[in-house]
Amino acid sequence: MTYLDSLLMQRQKIAVISDKPLEREKLETVIEAGRLAPYAGLAQKNTDTFRHFFVIKRGSRTARELEQLCSRQRILESKRIYEEGLDQKYQPAAFMAEHFKDGGAGDVFSSPWLIVIAERGAYPAREEVCLGYVMENMWLKATELQIAFKPCSIVSDIKDKVSLQKLLGLDSQEHYAFDACNIGYPKDVVKKRENHKKPTEQITYFTD
């Protein structure tokens, strides 16, 4: 097993993060891994302003406003689930609709710092794909540094992009895709993984 293999094996979501301060150097090392992730879209080729990182402190004014946007989105999503009958079709959707109907957003900041990543849209539209590259790079770097990493997908779901972009100081006339993660030190000892749940191997070769 190579070093990369071991990182891939040990990468995992760590839900419980302590309040112990994370050194700025380590935080920026994880961000740098995301900054180095591949990008796509021909319109980005000769620019370097299409990817932004925002580090938001829990309890700050920006944090509270972001939580409000997430809360409103959860209420809207809960209503959509009921209106489209998804709660009857999918058990996880029923759980989500019930859990989020009051807009609870207390879990958005499960660590002292939330990193929000914004990827500007271009042609062809690949911004959401690129965010996947960014998050994976950051996740693996956090794993290497033994730092807890927990994706915060509700930020990706916010439909009120104009308000979110204004909050972060981005041009509201541009199109951005967003993702986010909580980062910090694990509150508990992280057990070494001996195996990894993964999809059944299904490879199809077309040779002629």
Coordinates of N, CA, C and O in Angstrom, one line a residue, residues 46-193:
N46 N -7.1 31.9 -18.6 CA -6.0 32.9 -18.3 C -6.4 33.8 -17.1 O -5.9 35.0 -17.1
T47 N -7.1 33.3 -16.2 CA -7.5 34.1 -15.0 C -7.1 33.4 -13.8 O -6.8 32.2 -13.8
D48 N -7.0 34.1 -12.7 CA -6.7 33.4 -11.4 C -7.7 34.0 -10.3 O -7.3 33.9 -9.1
T49 N -8.8 34.4 -10.7 CA -9.8 35.0 -9.7 C -11.1 34.3 -9.7 O -12.1 34.8 -9.3
F50 N -11.1 33.0 -10.1 CA -12.4 32.3 -10.2 C -12.6 31.4 -9.0 O -13.7 30.9 -8.8
R51 N -11.6 31.3 -8.1 CA -11.8 30.4 -6.9 C -11.5 31.2 -5.7 O -10.5 31.8 -5.5
H52 N -12.5 31.2 -4.7 CA -12.3 32.0 -3.5 C -12.6 31.1 -2.3 O -13.4 30.2 -2.3
F53 N -11.8 31.4 -1.2 CA -12.0 30.7 0.1 C -12.3 31.7 1.1 O -11.7 32.8 1.3
F54 N -13.3 31.4 1.9 CA -13.8 32.3 3.0 C -13.7 31.5 4.3 O -14.4 30.5 4.5
V55 N -13.0 32.0 5.3 CA -12.9 31.4 6.6 C -13.7 32.2 7.6 O -13.5 33.3 7.9
I56 N -14.8 31.5 8.1 CA -15.8 32.2 8.9 C -15.7 31.7 10.3 O -15.9 30.5 10.5
K57 N -15.6 32.6 11.2 CA -15.5 32.2 12.7 C -16.9 32.0 13.2 O -17.8 32.8 13.0
R58 N -17.1 30.9 13.9 CA -18.4 30.6 14.6 C -18.7 31.8 15.6 O -17.9 32.2 16.3
G59 N -20.0 32.2 15.5 CA -20.4 33.3 16.4 C -20.2 34.6 15.9 O -20.7 35.6 16.5
S60 N -19.6 34.8 14.7 CA -19.4 36.1 14.1 C -20.6 36.6 13.5 O -21.6 35.8 13.2
R61 N -20.7 37.8 13.1 CA -21.9 38.4 12.4 C -22.1 37.6 11.1 O -23.2 37.3 10.7
T62 N -21.0 37.4 10.3 CA -21.1 36.7 9.1 C -21.6 35.2 9.3 O -22.5 34.7 8.5
A63 N -21.2 34.6 10.4 CA -21.7 33.3 10.7 C -23.2 33.3 11.0 O -23.9 32.4 10.5
R64 N -23.6 34.2 11.7 CA -25.1 34.3 12.0 C -25.9 34.5 10.8 O -27.0 33.9 10.6
E65 N -25.4 35.4 9.9 CA -26.2 35.6 8.6 C -26.1 34.4 7.7 O -27.2 34.1 7.0
L66 N -25.0 33.7 7.7 CA -25.0 32.5 6.9 C -25.9 31.4 7.5 O -26.6 30.7 6.7
E67 N -26.0 31.3 8.8 CA -26.9 30.4 9.4 C -28.4 30.7 9.0 O -29.2 29.8 8.8
Q68 N -28.7 32.0 8.9 CA -30.0 32.4 8.6 C -30.4 31.9 7.1 O -31.5 31.5 6.9
L69 N -29.4 32.1 6.2 CA -29.6 31.6 4.8 C -29.8 30.1 4.8 O -30.7 29.6 4.1
C70 N -29.0 29.4 5.6 CA -29.2 27.9 5.6 C -30.5 27.5 6.2 O -31.1 26.6 5.7
S71 N -30.9 28.3 7.2 CA -32.2 28.0 7.9 C -33.4 28.1 6.9 O -34.3 27.3 6.8
R72 N -33.4 29.2 6.2 CA -34.4 29.5 5.2 C -34.4 28.4 4.1 O -35.5 28.0 3.7
Q73 N -33.2 28.0 3.7 CA -33.2 27.0 2.7 C -33.7 25.6 3.2 O -34.4 24.9 2.4
R74 N -33.5 25.3 4.4 CA -34.0 24.0 5.0 C -35.5 24.0 5.1 O -36.1 23.0 4.8
I75 N -36.1 25.2 5.4 CA -37.5 25.3 5.5 C -38.1 25.1 4.1 O -39.1 24.3 3.9
L76 N -37.5 25.7 3.1 CA -38.0 25.5 1.7 C -37.8 24.1 1.2 O -38.7 23.6 0.5
E77 N -36.7 23.5 1.6 CA -36.5 22.1 1.1 C -37.5 21.1 1.8 O -38.0 20.2 1.2
S78 N -37.8 21.4 3.1 CA -38.7 20.5 3.8 C -40.1 20.6 3.1 O -40.8 19.6 2.9
K79 N -40.5 21.8 2.8 CA -41.8 22.0 2.1 C -41.8 21.3 0.8 O -42.8 20.7 0.4
R80 N -40.7 21.4 0.0 CA -40.7 20.7 -1.3 C -40.8 19.2 -1.2 O -41.5 18.6 -2.0
I81 N -40.2 18.7 -0.2 CA -40.3 17.2 0.0 C -41.7 16.8 0.3 O -42.2 15.8 -0.3
Y82 N -42.4 17.5 1.1 CA -43.8 17.2 1.3 C -44.7 17.4 0.1 O -45.5 16.6 -0.2
E83 N -44.5 18.5 -0.6 CA -45.3 18.9 -1.7 C -45.1 17.9 -2.9 O -46.1 17.6 -3.6
E84 N -43.9 17.4 -3.0 CA -43.7 16.4 -4.1 C -43.8 15.0 -3.7 O -43.6 14.1 -4.5
G85 N -44.2 14.8 -2.5 CA -44.5 13.4 -2.0 C -43.2 12.6 -1.8 O -43.3 11.3 -1.7
L86 N -42.1 13.2 -1.7 CA -40.8 12.5 -1.6 C -40.7 11.8 -0.2 O -40.0 10.8 -0.1
D87 N -41.4 12.4 0.8 CA -41.4 11.7 2.1 C -42.1 10.4 2.1 O -41.7 9.5 2.9
Q88 N -43.0 10.1 1.1 CA -43.6 8.8 1.0 C -42.8 7.9 0.2 O -42.9 6.7 0.4
K89 N -42.0 8.4 -0.7 CA -41.2 7.6 -1.6 C -39.8 7.2 -1.0 O -39.4 6.1 -1.3
Y90 N -39.2 8.1 -0.2 CA -37.9 7.8 0.3 C -37.9 8.1 1.8 O -38.2 9.2 2.3
Q91 N -37.5 7.1 2.6 CA -37.5 7.2 4.0 C -36.5 8.3 4.5 O -36.8 9.1 5.4
P92 N -35.3 8.3 3.9 CA -34.4 9.4 4.3 C -35.0 10.8 4.1 O -34.7 11.7 4.9
A93 N -35.8 11.0 3.0 CA -36.4 12.3 2.7 C -37.4 12.6 3.8 O -37.5 13.8 4.2
A94 N -38.1 11.6 4.3 CA -39.1 11.9 5.3 C -38.4 12.4 6.6 O -38.9 13.3 7.3
F95 N -37.3 11.7 6.9 CA -36.5 12.1 8.1 C -36.0 13.6 7.9 O -36.1 14.4 8.9
M96 N -35.5 13.9 6.7 CA -35.0 15.3 6.5 C -36.1 16.3 6.6 O -35.9 17.4 7.2
A97 N -37.3 16.0 6.0 CA -38.4 16.9 6.0 C -38.8 17.2 7.4 O -39.1 18.4 7.8
E98 N -38.9 16.2 8.3 CA -39.3 16.4 9.7 C -38.2 17.2 10.5 O -38.6 18.0 11.3
H99 N -37.0 16.8 10.2 CA -35.9 17.4 11.0 C -35.7 18.8 10.6 O -35.2 19.6 11.5
F100 N -35.9 19.2 9.4 CA -35.6 20.6 8.9 C -36.8 21.5 8.8 O -36.6 22.6 8.3
K101 N -38.0 21.0 9.1 CA -39.2 21.9 8.8 C -39.2 23.2 9.6 O -39.8 24.1 9.2
D102 N -38.5 23.2 10.7 CA -38.4 24.4 11.5 C -37.2 25.2 11.2 O -36.9 26.3 11.9
G103 N -36.4 24.8 10.3 CA -35.2 25.5 9.8 C -34.0 25.5 10.7 O -33.2 26.4 10.7
G104 N -33.9 24.5 11.5 CA -32.8 24.4 12.4 C -31.5 24.4 11.7 O -31.3 23.7 10.7
A105 N -30.6 25.3 12.1 CA -29.3 25.4 11.4 C -28.1 25.4 12.4 O -27.0 25.9 12.1
G106 N -28.4 24.9 13.6 CA -27.3 24.9 14.6 C -26.1 24.0 14.3 O -25.1 24.2 14.9
D107 N -26.3 23.1 13.3 CA -25.2 22.2 13.0 C -24.3 22.7 11.9 O -23.3 22.1 11.5
V108 N -24.6 23.9 11.4 CA -23.8 24.5 10.3 C -22.4 24.7 10.8 O -21.4 24.4 10.1
F109 N -22.2 25.2 12.0 CA -20.9 25.5 12.6 C -20.7 24.4 13.6 O -21.0 24.6 14.8
S110 N -20.2 23.3 13.3 CA -19.8 22.2 14.2 C -18.4 22.3 14.7 O -17.9 21.4 15.3
S111 N -17.7 23.4 14.3 CA -16.3 23.6 14.6 C -16.1 25.1 14.8 O -17.0 25.9 14.3
P112 N -15.0 25.6 15.3 CA -14.8 27.0 15.4 C -14.7 27.7 14.1 O -14.9 28.9 14.0
W113 N -14.3 27.0 13.0 CA -14.1 27.6 11.7 C -14.8 26.8 10.6 O -14.7 25.6 10.6
L114 N -15.5 27.6 9.8 CA -16.1 27.0 8.6 C -15.5 27.6 7.4 O -15.3 28.9 7.3
I115 N -15.1 26.8 6.5 CA -14.5 27.3 5.2 C -15.5 27.1 4.1 O -16.0 26.0 3.9
V116 N -15.8 28.2 3.5 CA -16.7 28.3 2.3 C -15.9 28.5 1.1 O -15.0 29.4 1.0
I117 N -16.1 27.6 0.1 CA -15.4 27.8 -1.2 C -16.4 28.2 -2.3 O -17.5 27.6 -2.4
A118 N -16.0 29.2 -3.1 CA -16.8 29.7 -4.2 C -16.1 29.5 -5.5 O -14.9 29.9 -5.6
E119 N -16.7 28.8 -6.4 CA -16.1 28.6 -7.8 C -16.9 29.3 -8.8 O -18.1 29.1 -8.9
R120 N -16.4 30.3 -9.5 CA -17.1 31.1 -10.5 C -17.5 30.2 -11.7 O -16.7 29.4 -12.2
G121 N -18.7 30.4 -12.2 CA -19.1 29.7 -13.3 C -18.4 30.2 -14.6 O -18.0 31.4 -14.7
A122 N -18.4 29.4 -15.6 CA -17.7 29.8 -16.9 C -18.4 29.0 -18.0 O -19.5 28.4 -17.8
Y123 N -17.8 29.0 -19.1 CA -18.3 28.1 -20.2 C -17.2 27.2 -20.7 O -16.1 27.7 -21.0
P124 N -17.4 25.9 -20.8 CA -18.6 25.2 -20.4 C -18.8 25.2 -18.8 O -17.8 25.4 -18.1
A125 N -20.0 25.0 -18.3 CA -20.2 25.0 -16.9 C -19.6 23.8 -16.2 O -20.2 22.7 -16.4
R126 N -18.6 24.0 -15.4 CA -18.0 22.9 -14.7 C -17.7 23.3 -13.3 O -16.9 22.6 -12.6
E127 N -18.3 24.4 -12.8 CA -17.9 24.9 -11.5 C -18.2 23.9 -10.4 O -17.5 23.7 -9.4
E128 N -19.4 23.2 -10.5 CA -19.7 22.2 -9.4 C -18.8 21.0 -9.4 O -18.4 20.5 -8.3
V129 N -18.4 20.6 -10.6 CA -17.4 19.5 -10.7 C -16.1 19.9 -10.1 O -15.5 19.1 -9.3
C130 N -15.7 21.1 -10.4 CA -14.4 21.6 -9.8 C -14.4 21.7 -8.3 O -13.4 21.4 -7.6
L131 N -15.6 22.0 -7.7 CA -15.7 22.1 -6.3 C -15.4 20.7 -5.7 O -14.9 20.6 -4.6
G132 N -15.8 19.7 -6.4 CA -15.5 18.3 -5.9 C -14.0 18.0 -5.9 O -13.6 17.4 -4.9
Y133 N -13.3 18.5 -6.9 CA -11.9 18.4 -6.8 C -11.3 19.1 -5.6 O -10.4 18.6 -5.0
V134 N -11.8 20.3 -5.4 CA -11.2 21.2 -4.3 C -11.5 20.5 -3.0 O -10.6 20.4 -2.1
M135 N -12.7 20.0 -2.7 CA -13.0 19.4 -1.5 C -12.2 18.1 -1.2 O -11.8 17.9 -0.1
E136 N -12.0 17.3 -2.3 CA -11.3 16.1 -2.1 C -9.8 16.4 -1.7 O -9.2 15.8 -0.9
N137 N -9.2 17.4 -2.4 CA -7.8 17.8 -2.1 C -7.7 18.2 -0.6 O -6.8 17.8 0.1
M138 N -8.7 19.1 -0.2 CA -8.6 19.6 1.2 C -8.8 18.5 2.2 O -8.2 18.4 3.2
W139 N -9.7 17.6 1.8 CA -10.1 16.4 2.7 C -8.8 15.5 2.9 O -8.5 15.1 4.1
L140 N -8.1 15.3 1.9 CA -7.0 14.4 2.0 C -5.8 15.1 2.7 O -5.1 14.5 3.5
K141 N -5.7 16.4 2.5 CA -4.6 17.1 3.2 C -5.0 17.2 4.7 O -4.1 17.0 5.6
A142 N -6.2 17.4 5.1 CA -6.7 17.4 6.5 C -6.4 16.0 7.1 O -5.9 15.9 8.2
T143 N -6.6 14.9 6.3 CA -6.4 13.6 6.8 C -4.9 13.4 7.1 O -4.5 12.9 8.1
E144 N -4.0 13.9 6.2 CA -2.6 13.8 6.4 C -2.2 14.5 7.7 O -1.3 14.1 8.4
L145 N -2.8 15.7 8.0 CA -2.4 16.5 9.1 C -3.2 16.1 10.4 O -3.0 16.7 11.4
Q146 N -4.0 15.0 10.3 CA -4.8 14.5 11.4 C -5.7 15.6 11.9 O -5.9 15.8 13.1
I147 N -6.3 16.3 11.0 CA -7.3 17.3 11.3 C -8.7 16.8 10.9 O -8.9 16.2 9.9
A148 N -9.7 17.2 11.7 CA -11.1 16.8 11.5 C -11.6 17.6 10.3 O -11.4 18.8 10.2
F149 N -12.3 16.9 9.4 CA -12.9 17.5 8.2 C -14.4 17.0 8.1 O -14.6 15.8 8.1
K150 N -15.3 17.9 8.1 CA -16.7 17.6 8.0 C -17.4 18.5 6.9 O -17.5 19.7 7.1
P151 N -17.8 17.9 5.8 CA -18.5 18.7 4.8 C -19.8 19.3 5.3 O -20.4 18.7 6.2
C152 N -20.1 20.5 4.8 CA -21.3 21.2 5.2 C -22.1 21.5 3.9 O -22.1 22.6 3.4
S153 N -22.8 20.4 3.5 CA -23.5 20.5 2.2 C -24.6 21.5 2.1 O -25.0 21.9 1.0
I154 N -25.2 21.9 3.2 CA -26.3 22.8 3.2 C -25.9 24.1 2.5 O -26.8 24.8 1.8
V155 N -24.7 24.5 2.6 CA -24.2 25.7 2.0 C -24.3 25.6 0.4 O -24.7 26.5 -0.3
S156 N -24.1 24.4 -0.1 CA -24.2 24.1 -1.5 C -25.7 24.3 -2.0 O -25.9 24.6 -3.1
D157 N -26.6 24.0 -1.0 CA -28.0 23.9 -1.4 C -28.7 25.3 -1.4 O -29.8 25.4 -1.9
I158 N -28.0 26.3 -0.9 CA -28.7 27.6 -0.8 C -29.0 28.1 -2.2 O -28.2 28.3 -3.0
K159 N -30.3 28.4 -2.4 CA -30.8 28.9 -3.7 C -30.7 30.4 -3.8 O -30.7 30.9 -4.9
D160 N -30.7 31.1 -2.7 CA -30.6 32.6 -2.7 C -29.1 33.0 -2.9 O -28.5 33.5 -2.0
K161 N -28.6 32.7 -4.1 CA -27.2 33.0 -4.4 C -26.9 34.5 -4.3 O -25.8 34.8 -3.8
V162 N -27.8 35.3 -4.6 CA -27.6 36.8 -4.6 C -27.2 37.2 -3.1 O -26.2 37.9 -2.9
S163 N -28.0 36.8 -2.2 CA -27.8 37.1 -0.8 C -26.5 36.5 -0.3 O -25.7 37.2 0.5
L164 N -26.2 35.3 -0.7 CA -25.0 34.6 -0.3 C -23.7 35.3 -0.8 O -22.8 35.6 -0.1
Q165 N -23.8 35.7 -2.1 CA -22.7 36.4 -2.7 C -22.5 37.8 -2.1 O -21.3 38.2 -1.9
K166 N -23.5 38.5 -1.8 CA -23.4 39.8 -1.2 C -22.8 39.6 0.2 O -21.9 40.4 0.6
L167 N -23.2 38.6 0.9 CA -22.6 38.4 2.3 C -21.1 38.2 2.2 O -20.4 38.6 3.1
L168 N -20.7 37.5 1.2 CA -19.2 37.1 1.0 C -18.5 38.2 0.3 O -17.2 38.0 0.1
G169 N -19.2 39.2 -0.2 CA -18.5 40.2 -1.0 C -18.1 39.9 -2.4 O -17.2 40.5 -3.0
L170 N -18.9 38.9 -3.0 CA -18.7 38.5 -4.4 C -19.7 39.3 -5.3 O -20.8 39.7 -4.8
D171 N -19.3 39.5 -6.5 CA -20.2 40.2 -7.5 C -21.5 39.4 -7.7 O -21.5 38.3 -8.1
S172 N -22.6 40.0 -7.3 CA -23.9 39.3 -7.4 C -24.4 39.1 -8.9 O -25.3 38.4 -9.1
Q173 N -23.7 39.7 -9.8 CA -24.0 39.6 -11.2 C -23.4 38.3 -11.8 O -23.7 37.9 -12.9
E174 N -22.4 37.8 -11.1 CA -21.7 36.6 -11.6 C -22.4 35.3 -11.1 O -23.2 35.4 -10.1
H175 N -22.1 34.2 -11.7 CA -22.7 32.9 -11.2 C -21.6 32.2 -10.5 O -20.5 32.0 -11.0
Y176 N -21.9 31.7 -9.2 CA -21.0 30.9 -8.5 C -21.6 29.6 -7.9 O -22.8 29.6 -7.7
A177 N -20.8 28.6 -7.8 CA -21.2 27.4 -7.1 C -20.5 27.4 -5.8 O -19.4 27.9 -5.7
F178 N -21.1 26.8 -4.7 CA -20.5 26.9 -3.4 C -20.4 25.5 -2.8 O -21.2 24.6 -3.0
D179 N -19.4 25.3 -1.9 CA -19.4 24.2 -1.0 C -18.7 24.7 0.3 O -18.2 25.8 0.3
A180 N -18.7 23.9 1.3 CA -18.2 24.3 2.6 C -17.8 23.1 3.5 O -18.2 22.0 3.2
C181 N -16.9 23.3 4.4 CA -16.5 22.3 5.4 C -16.2 22.9 6.7 O -15.7 24.0 6.8
N182 N -16.5 22.1 7.8 CA -16.0 22.4 9.1 C -14.6 21.8 9.2 O -14.3 20.7 8.7
I183 N -13.7 22.5 10.0 CA -12.4 22.0 10.1 C -11.9 22.3 11.5 O -12.2 23.3 12.1
G184 N -11.1 21.4 12.1 CA -10.6 21.6 13.4 C -9.9 20.3 13.9 O -9.7 19.4 13.2
Y185 N -9.7 20.2 15.2 CA -9.2 19.0 15.8 C -10.3 18.1 16.3 O -11.3 18.5 16.8
P186 N -10.1 16.8 16.1 CA -11.1 15.8 16.5 C -11.3 15.9 18.0 O -10.3 16.1 18.8
K187 N -12.5 15.8 18.5 CA -12.8 15.8 19.9 C -12.4 14.5 20.6 O -11.9 14.4 21.7
D188 N -12.6 13.4 19.8 CA -12.2 12.1 20.3 C -11.1 11.5 19.5 O -10.8 11.9 18.4
V189 N -10.5 10.4 20.0 CA -9.5 9.7 19.2 C -10.1 9.1 18.0 O -11.2 8.4 18.1
V190 N -9.5 9.3 16.9 CA -10.0 8.8 15.6 C -9.4 7.4 15.4 O -8.2 7.2 15.4
K191 N -10.3 6.4 15.3 CA -9.9 5.0 15.1 C -9.4 4.8 13.7 O -9.9 5.3 12.7
K192 N -8.3 4.1 13.6 CA -7.7 3.8 12.3 C -8.6 2.8 11.6 O -9.1 1.8 12.1
R193 N -8.9 3.1 10.3 CA -9.8 2.3 9.6 C -9.1 1.1 9.0 O -8.0 1.2 8.4

